[in-house]
Amino acid sequence: MIKLLKYSAVVLLIILASFSEGFSQITLTSVKPGQELELKPTDDTLWVMNDARMRSVIETGRLYRLSKETNNLLTQKCDTLQEVVSKQDSLISILKTDRDYYVTELKNSREDVITAGKMAKKYRRRARLASMGIGLGVAVGVAIGYFLFKD
């Protein structure tokens, strides 16, 4: 029953809005029991409601206005959220690109370290052999010099 009353109140508000240019031009006149009201033929349609029904229509209008304001606020929040999401998506794509760059650089640097390690090992071995050759050459030179100049 309450749903029916709310539905009919909303329909009544829609009908009233369609007949007038806005809610600001609607004038409410209360007619108390025992009073009479005379209308000119040029006036708008006359709606007769009891007091409870009128309060319900006014309350429905207030609720409609509040829900409209809430809807506008939520629409603004959704727009703001969409902007934030698009910014975050662009940041995510930039960070993925940067991550891929640094992963590639890390892989290349690891390969360079392995290559440098192999070269260092080769040069270390060569240096050791050269040191042993120099030592052996000095020893042979000293021995030859000794035998040549021993007198």
Coordinates of N, CA and C in Angstrom, one line a residue:
M1 N 0.8 -1.2 0.0 CA 0.0 0.0 0.0 C 0.9 1.3 0.0
I2 N 2.0 1.2 0.8 CA 2.8 2.4 0.9 C 3.6 2.6 -0.5
K3 N 3.9 1.4 -1.1 CA 4.6 1.5 -2.4 C 3.6 2.2 -3.4
L4 N 2.4 1.8 -3.4 CA 1.4 2.3 -4.3 C 1.2 3.8 -4.0
L5 N 1.2 4.3 -2.8 CA 1.1 5.7 -2.5 C 2.3 6.5 -3.0
K6 N 3.5 5.9 -2.8 CA 4.7 6.5 -3.2 C 4.8 6.6 -4.8
Y7 N 4.4 5.5 -5.4 CA 4.3 5.5 -6.9 C 3.4 6.5 -7.4
S8 N 2.2 6.6 -6.8 CA 1.2 7.5 -7.3 C 1.6 9.0 -7.0
A9 N 2.4 9.2 -5.9 CA 2.9 10.5 -5.6 C 3.9 10.9 -6.6
V10 N 4.8 10.0 -7.0 CA 5.8 10.3 -8.0 C 5.1 10.6 -9.4
V11 N 4.1 9.8 -9.7 CA 3.4 10.0 -11.0 C 2.7 11.4 -10.9
L12 N 2.2 11.7 -9.8 CA 1.5 13.0 -9.6 C 2.5 14.1 -9.8
L13 N 3.7 14.0 -9.2 CA 4.8 15.0 -9.4 C 5.2 15.1 -10.9
I14 N 5.3 14.0 -11.5 CA 5.7 14.0 -12.9 C 4.6 14.7 -13.8
I15 N 3.4 14.4 -13.5 CA 2.3 15.1 -14.2 C 2.3 16.6 -13.9
L16 N 2.5 16.9 -12.7 CA 2.5 18.3 -12.3 C 3.7 19.0 -13.0
A17 N 4.8 18.4 -13.1 CA 6.0 19.0 -13.7 C 5.8 19.1 -15.2
S18 N 5.1 18.2 -15.8 CA 4.8 18.2 -17.3 C 3.8 19.4 -17.6
F19 N 2.9 19.7 -16.7 CA 2.0 20.7 -17.0 C 2.5 22.1 -16.7
S20 N 3.5 22.2 -15.8 CA 4.0 23.5 -15.5 C 5.5 23.6 -16.0
E21 N 6.0 24.7 -16.0 CA 7.4 24.9 -16.5 C 8.4 24.5 -15.4
G22 N 8.0 24.5 -14.2 CA 8.9 24.1 -13.1 C 8.2 24.1 -11.8
F23 N 8.9 23.6 -10.8 CA 8.3 23.5 -9.5 C 8.1 24.9 -8.9
S24 N 8.9 25.8 -9.3 CA 8.9 27.2 -8.7 C 7.6 27.9 -9.0
Q25 N 6.9 27.5 -10.1 CA 5.7 28.2 -10.5 C 4.4 27.6 -9.9
I26 N 4.6 26.4 -9.2 CA 3.4 25.8 -8.6 C 3.1 26.5 -7.3
T27 N 1.8 26.9 -7.2 CA 1.4 27.5 -6.0 C 0.4 26.6 -5.3
L28 N 0.5 26.4 -4.1 CA -0.4 25.6 -3.3 C -1.3 26.4 -2.5
T29 N -2.6 26.1 -2.6 CA -3.6 26.8 -1.8 C -4.3 25.8 -1.0
S30 N -4.4 26.0 0.3 CA -5.1 25.1 1.1 C -6.6 25.5 1.2
V31 N -7.5 24.6 1.1 CA -8.9 24.9 1.3 C -9.3 24.1 2.5
K32 N -9.7 24.8 3.6 CA -10.1 24.1 4.8 C -11.5 23.6 4.7
P33 N -11.8 22.6 5.6 CA -13.2 22.1 5.5 C -14.2 23.2 5.8
G34 N -15.2 23.3 4.9 CA -16.2 24.3 5.0 C -15.9 25.6 4.2
Q35 N -14.7 25.7 3.7 CA -14.4 26.8 2.8 C -14.7 26.5 1.4
E36 N -14.9 27.5 0.6 CA -15.1 27.4 -0.8 C -14.0 28.1 -1.6
L37 N -13.7 27.6 -2.8 CA -12.7 28.2 -3.6 C -13.3 28.3 -5.0
E38 N -13.2 29.5 -5.5 CA -13.8 29.7 -6.9 C -12.6 29.9 -7.8
L39 N -12.6 29.2 -8.9 CA -11.5 29.2 -9.9 C -12.1 29.8 -11.2
K40 N -11.2 30.5 -11.9 CA -11.6 31.0 -13.2 C -11.4 29.9 -14.2
P41 N -12.1 30.0 -15.3 CA -11.9 28.9 -16.4 C -10.5 28.9 -17.0
T42 N -9.7 30.0 -16.8 CA -8.4 30.0 -17.5 C -7.3 29.4 -16.6
D43 N -7.6 29.1 -15.4 CA -6.6 28.5 -14.4 C -6.3 27.1 -14.8
D44 N -5.3 26.6 -14.2 CA -4.9 25.2 -14.5 C -5.8 24.2 -13.8
T45 N -5.5 23.0 -14.0 CA -6.3 21.9 -13.4 C -6.2 21.9 -11.9
L46 N -7.3 21.6 -11.3 CA -7.5 21.6 -9.9 C -7.3 20.2 -9.4
W47 N -6.4 20.0 -8.5 CA -6.2 18.7 -7.8 C -6.7 18.7 -6.4
V48 N -7.5 17.8 -6.1 CA -8.1 17.8 -4.7 C -7.4 16.6 -4.0
M49 N -6.7 16.9 -2.8 CA -6.1 15.9 -2.0 C -6.4 16.2 -0.6
N50 N -6.4 15.1 0.2 CA -6.5 15.4 1.6 C -5.1 15.8 2.2
D51 N -5.1 16.1 3.5 CA -3.9 16.7 4.1 C -2.8 15.6 4.1
A52 N -3.1 14.4 4.4 CA -2.1 13.3 4.5 C -1.5 13.1 3.1
R53 N -2.3 13.1 2.1 CA -1.8 12.9 0.8 C -0.9 14.0 0.3
M54 N -1.3 15.2 0.7 CA -0.5 16.4 0.3 C 0.9 16.4 1.0
R55 N 0.9 16.0 2.2 CA 2.2 15.9 3.0 C 3.0 14.8 2.3
S56 N 2.4 13.7 1.9 CA 3.1 12.6 1.2 C 3.7 13.1 -0.1
V57 N 3.0 13.9 -0.9 CA 3.5 14.4 -2.1 C 4.6 15.4 -1.9
I58 N 4.5 16.2 -0.9 CA 5.6 17.2 -0.6 C 6.9 16.4 -0.1
E59 N 6.7 15.4 0.7 CA 7.8 14.6 1.2 C 8.5 13.8 0.0
T60 N 7.6 13.3 -0.9 CA 8.2 12.6 -2.1 C 9.0 13.6 -2.9
G61 N 8.5 14.8 -3.1 CA 9.3 15.8 -3.8 C 10.6 16.1 -3.2
R62 N 10.6 16.2 -1.8 CA 11.9 16.5 -1.1 C 12.8 15.3 -1.3
L63 N 12.3 14.1 -1.2 CA 13.1 12.9 -1.4 C 13.6 12.9 -2.8
Y64 N 12.8 13.2 -3.8 CA 13.3 13.3 -5.2 C 14.4 14.3 -5.4
R65 N 14.3 15.4 -4.8 CA 15.3 16.5 -4.9 C 16.6 16.0 -4.2
L66 N 16.5 15.3 -3.1 CA 17.7 14.8 -2.4 C 18.3 13.7 -3.2
S67 N 17.5 12.8 -3.8 CA 18.1 11.7 -4.6 C 18.7 12.3 -5.8
K68 N 18.2 13.4 -6.4 CA 18.7 14.0 -7.6 C 20.1 14.6 -7.2
E69 N 20.2 15.3 -6.1 CA 21.4 15.9 -5.6 C 22.5 14.7 -5.4
T70 N 22.0 13.7 -4.7 CA 22.9 12.5 -4.5 C 23.4 11.9 -5.8
N71 N 22.5 11.8 -6.7 CA 22.9 11.3 -8.0 C 23.9 12.2 -8.7
N72 N 23.7 13.5 -8.6 CA 24.7 14.4 -9.2 C 26.1 14.3 -8.5
L73 N 26.0 14.2 -7.2 CA 27.3 14.0 -6.4 C 28.0 12.7 -6.8
L74 N 27.2 11.6 -6.9 CA 27.8 10.3 -7.2 C 28.3 10.3 -8.6
T75 N 27.7 11.0 -9.5 CA 28.2 11.1 -10.9 C 29.5 11.9 -10.9
Q76 N 29.6 13.0 -10.2 CA 30.9 13.7 -10.1 C 32.0 12.8 -9.5
K77 N 31.6 12.0 -8.5 CA 32.6 11.1 -7.9 C 33.0 10.0 -8.9
C78 N 32.1 9.5 -9.7 CA 32.4 8.5 -10.7 C 33.4 9.1 -11.7
D79 N 33.1 10.4 -12.2 CA 33.9 11.0 -13.1 C 35.4 11.2 -12.6
T80 N 35.4 11.6 -11.3 CA 36.7 11.8 -10.7 C 37.5 10.5 -10.6
L81 N 36.7 9.4 -10.2 CA 37.3 8.1 -10.1 C 37.8 7.6 -11.5
Q82 N 37.1 7.9 -12.5 CA 37.5 7.5 -13.9 C 38.8 8.2 -14.3
E83 N 38.9 9.5 -13.9 CA 40.1 10.3 -14.2 C 41.3 9.6 -13.4
V84 N 41.1 9.3 -12.1 CA 42.2 8.7 -11.3 C 42.6 7.4 -11.9
V85 N 41.6 6.6 -12.3 CA 41.9 5.3 -12.9 C 42.7 5.4 -14.2
S86 N 42.3 6.4 -15.0 CA 43.0 6.6 -16.3 C 44.5 7.0 -16.0
K87 N 44.7 7.9 -15.0 CA 46.0 8.3 -14.6 C 46.8 7.1 -14.1
Q88 N 46.2 6.3 -13.3 CA 46.8 5.1 -12.7 C 47.2 4.1 -13.8
D89 N 46.3 4.0 -14.8 CA 46.6 3.1 -15.9 C 47.8 3.5 -16.7
S90 N 47.8 4.9 -16.9 CA 49.0 5.4 -17.7 C 50.3 5.2 -16.9
L91 N 50.2 5.4 -15.6 CA 51.4 5.2 -14.7 C 51.8 3.7 -14.7
I92 N 50.8 2.8 -14.7 CA 51.1 1.4 -14.8 C 51.8 1.0 -16.1
S93 N 51.3 1.6 -17.2 CA 52.0 1.3 -18.5 C 53.4 1.8 -18.5
I94 N 53.6 3.0 -18.0 CA 54.9 3.6 -17.9 C 55.9 2.8 -17.0
L95 N 55.4 2.3 -15.9 CA 56.2 1.5 -15.0 C 56.5 0.2 -15.6
K96 N 55.6 -0.4 -16.3 CA 55.8 -1.7 -17.0 C 56.9 -1.5 -18.0
T97 N 56.9 -0.4 -18.8 CA 57.9 -0.1 -19.8 C 59.3 0.1 -19.1
D98 N 59.3 0.8 -18.0 CA 60.5 1.0 -17.3 C 61.0 -0.3 -16.7
R99 N 60.1 -1.1 -16.2 CA 60.5 -2.4 -15.6 C 61.2 -3.3 -16.7
D100 N 60.5 -3.3 -17.8 CA 61.1 -4.1 -18.9 C 62.5 -3.6 -19.3
Y101 N 62.7 -2.3 -19.3 CA 64.0 -1.7 -19.7 C 65.0 -2.2 -18.7
Y102 N 64.7 -2.1 -17.4 CA 65.7 -2.4 -16.3 C 65.9 -3.9 -16.3
V103 N 64.9 -4.7 -16.6 CA 65.1 -6.2 -16.6 C 66.1 -6.5 -17.7
T104 N 65.9 -5.9 -18.9 CA 66.8 -6.1 -20.0 C 68.2 -5.6 -19.7
E105 N 68.3 -4.5 -19.1 CA 69.7 -3.9 -18.7 C 70.3 -4.9 -17.6
L106 N 69.5 -5.4 -16.7 CA 70.1 -6.3 -15.7 C 70.6 -7.6 -16.3
K107 N 69.8 -8.1 -17.3 CA 70.2 -9.3 -18.0 C 71.5 -9.1 -18.8
N108 N 71.6 -7.9 -19.5 CA 72.8 -7.6 -20.2 C 74.0 -7.4 -19.3
S109 N 73.8 -6.8 -18.2 CA 74.9 -6.5 -17.2 C 75.4 -7.9 -16.6
R110 N 74.4 -8.8 -16.4 CA 74.9 -10.1 -15.9 C 75.7 -10.8 -16.9
E111 N 75.2 -10.8 -18.2 CA 76.0 -11.4 -19.2 C 77.4 -10.8 -19.4
D112 N 77.5 -9.4 -19.2 CA 78.7 -8.7 -19.3 C 79.6 -9.1 -18.1
V113 N 79.1 -9.3 -16.9 CA 79.9 -9.7 -15.8 C 80.4 -11.1 -16.0
I114 N 79.6 -12.0 -16.5 CA 80.1 -13.4 -16.8 C 81.2 -13.4 -17.8
T115 N 81.0 -12.6 -18.9 CA 82.1 -12.4 -19.9 C 83.3 -11.8 -19.3
A116 N 83.2 -10.8 -18.5 CA 84.4 -10.2 -17.9 C 85.1 -11.1 -16.9
G117 N 84.3 -12.0 -16.2 CA 84.9 -13.0 -15.3 C 85.7 -14.0 -16.1
K118 N 85.2 -14.4 -17.2 CA 85.9 -15.4 -18.1 C 87.2 -14.8 -18.6
M119 N 87.1 -13.5 -19.0 CA 88.3 -12.8 -19.5 C 89.3 -12.6 -18.4
A120 N 88.8 -12.3 -17.2 CA 89.7 -12.1 -16.1 C 90.5 -13.4 -15.7
K121 N 89.7 -14.5 -15.8 CA 90.3 -15.8 -15.5 C 91.4 -16.1 -16.5
K122 N 91.1 -15.8 -17.8 CA 92.1 -16.0 -18.9 C 93.3 -15.2 -18.7
Y123 N 93.1 -13.9 -18.4 CA 94.3 -13.0 -18.2 C 95.1 -13.3 -16.9
R124 N 94.4 -13.8 -15.9 CA 95.0 -14.2 -14.7 C 95.9 -15.4 -14.9
R125 N 95.4 -16.4 -15.7 CA 96.2 -17.5 -16.1 C 97.4 -17.1 -16.9
R126 N 97.2 -16.2 -17.8 CA 98.3 -15.7 -18.7 C 99.4 -15.0 -17.8
A127 N 98.9 -14.2 -16.9 CA 99.8 -13.4 -16.0 C 100.6 -14.4 -15.1
R128 N 100.0 -15.5 -14.6 CA 100.7 -16.5 -13.8 C 101.7 -17.2 -14.7
L129 N 101.4 -17.5 -15.9 CA 102.3 -18.2 -16.8 C 103.5 -17.2 -17.1
A130 N 103.1 -15.9 -17.4 CA 104.2 -14.9 -17.6 C 105.1 -14.7 -16.4
S131 N 104.5 -14.7 -15.2 CA 105.3 -14.6 -14.0 C 106.3 -15.8 -13.9
M132 N 105.7 -17.0 -14.1 CA 106.6 -18.2 -14.0 C 107.6 -18.1 -15.1
G133 N 107.3 -17.7 -16.3 CA 108.3 -17.6 -17.4 C 109.4 -16.6 -17.0
I134 N 109.0 -15.4 -16.5 CA 110.0 -14.4 -16.1 C 110.9 -15.0 -15.0
G135 N 110.3 -15.6 -14.0 CA 111.1 -16.2 -12.9 C 112.0 -17.3 -13.5
L136 N 111.5 -18.1 -14.3 CA 112.4 -19.2 -14.9 C 113.5 -18.5 -15.8
G137 N 113.1 -17.5 -16.5 CA 114.1 -16.8 -17.4 C 115.2 -16.1 -16.5
V138 N 114.8 -15.5 -15.4 CA 115.8 -14.9 -14.5 C 116.7 -16.0 -13.9
A139 N 116.1 -17.1 -13.5 CA 116.9 -18.2 -13.0 C 117.8 -18.7 -14.0
V140 N 117.4 -18.9 -15.2 CA 118.2 -19.4 -16.3 C 119.3 -18.4 -16.6
G141 N 118.9 -17.1 -16.6 CA 119.9 -16.0 -16.9 C 121.0 -16.0 -15.9
V142 N 120.6 -16.1 -14.6 CA 121.5 -16.1 -13.5 C 122.4 -17.3 -13.6
A143 N 121.9 -18.4 -13.9 CA 122.7 -19.6 -14.0 C 123.7 -19.5 -15.2
I144 N 123.2 -19.0 -16.3 CA 124.1 -18.8 -17.5 C 125.2 -17.8 -17.1
G145 N 124.8 -16.7 -16.5 CA 125.7 -15.7 -16.1 C 126.8 -16.2 -15.1
Y146 N 126.3 -17.0 -14.3 CA 127.2 -17.6 -13.3 C 128.2 -18.5 -14.0
F147 N 127.8 -19.3 -14.9 CA 128.7 -20.2 -15.6 C 129.6 -19.5 -16.5
L148 N 129.2 -18.4 -17.1 CA 130.0 -17.6 -18.0 C 131.0 -16.8 -17.3
F149 N 130.6 -16.2 -16.2 CA 131.5 -15.3 -15.5 C 132.1 -15.9 -14.2
K150 N 132.2 -17.1 -14.1 CA 132.6 -17.7 -12.8 C 134.1 -17.6 -12.6
D151 N 134.9 -17.4 -13.5 CA 136.3 -17.3 -13.3 C 136.6 -16.1 -12.6

